[in-house]
Every structure is written in C-alpha cells, then in structure tokens.
Amino acid sequence: MLKLVVPTPPNWVLGAIEHFDEILLDHAHCEKKAAGAAVKLLFAYPQHPHLQEPLSRLAREELGHYEEVLRHLAERDIEFRRQRPSPYGGKLHALVRPREPDRLLDLLLVAALIEARSCERLKLLSDALEDEELARFYRGLLAAEARHHQLYFDLACQSHPLTEVRSRLSELSRRESEILGEPAPFVRLHT
Ligand SMILES: [Fe+2]
Ligand SMILES: [Fe+2]
C-alpha cells in the first residue's frame, strides 16, 4: 500500500459516522469523479497505449461503485443531490505542473494519492460502522481501491523514470497531507 505521510486522525471517523448521510452522498460523488478522472486521461493521452485499457477498466469499475452507492442512498431514503465538495481534489490538482511530460506524471500520482487516501478512509469507515450491511460494502470496496492506487503508480512508472516517480510522489504526498490538515467547515471523505 502507498505510504501516506500522515495517517487520518481518529476524530475524522467520529465526525464521519455522526454525519454519515453526508459522507454517503459525498462517496457517490467521489466514485463518479474517480470514473471521470480516468476517462479524462483517456481523452487527453490517446498517444499512450499503455494507459488505454487499464484506465477504461478502472473507469467502468468506478461507475459500478457509483451505482452501488446510489443504491445504498436510495435504501436509506437519502436524496441524491448536488453537494458542496471538499476543496481537497481541487487543491491537489492545482499542484499539477502544466508542461509535459511532468503533467502526465503529476496527474497519475495525484490520482494514486486520492485512491490511497480513499482506501485508508474506507477501511476506517468499515471498522467503525455499526450497520453490518454497510460495513460489508465498505470492506468489499477496499481491495478495489487498493488496486487502483497501485495501478496509477505502475502506470506512472511505465512512462517516467522510477527515481523521478518516487521523488515527485514523496513531494506530492507531503502536500496531500498538508492539504488534508487544513480546516474544513464540513465533513467529507477527504476533509
Ligand atoms: Fe471506487
Ligand atoms: Fe478507485
């Protein structure tokens, strides 16, 4: 598993369980965004054959997760609606360098970090949820999200030198933890 610089503090889980309806809604949006990010890469980089099939498969898997979360929302009578997103994704993407081949490397590593953090937080939720059905659902997602962050890292290694991948990853990983440490007025999967 990708090493995150700072682990999630225990009080995040308490807030997440307390506002679980909001977390579940945010989770639906996050799965859809994860699919969208992969599809965006397919459109932006048709010249990189190694990205095509793995990211297409990943996007389909994320949309499958999206549909599953929508079902859990419906079962709990939670209306699917727009929601103020966490600033996390936007702040991470602001770190992406504009010039190639740096841009591709950063996009892949930012995606890897988001997947790694999601994986860590889904695990915390699966341990803390008292609703056995939901806890099982979250445990089921863990393996997929762990695979996803590894995939993004592997794809980066196929197009960029390993030493460069490692040093940029540790830089972005440090920034990821700082961004997550900034106070947010609401609780989300990534706050
Ligand atoms: Fe997912
Ligand atoms: Fe994922």
mmCIF file of C-alpha atoms and ligand atoms in Angstrom, residues 31 62 65 145 148, ligand 1:
data_model
loop_
_atom_site.group_PDB
_atom_site.id
_atom_site.type_symbol
_atom_site.label_atom_id
_atom_site.label_comp_id
_atom_site.label_asym_id
_atom_site.label_seq_id
_atom_site.Cartn_x
_atom_site.Cartn_y
_atom_site.Cartn_z
ATOM 1 C CA GLU A 31 -16.921 7.427 -7.238
ATOM 2 C CA GLU A 62 -15.692 3.164 -10.516
ATOM 3 C CA HIS A 65 -19.159 1.560 -7.351
ATOM 4 C CA GLU A 145 -9.322 0.955 -4.203
ATOM 5 C CA HIS A 148 -6.430 1.423 -8.148
HETATM 6 FE FE FE B 1 -14.223 3.282 -6.352
#
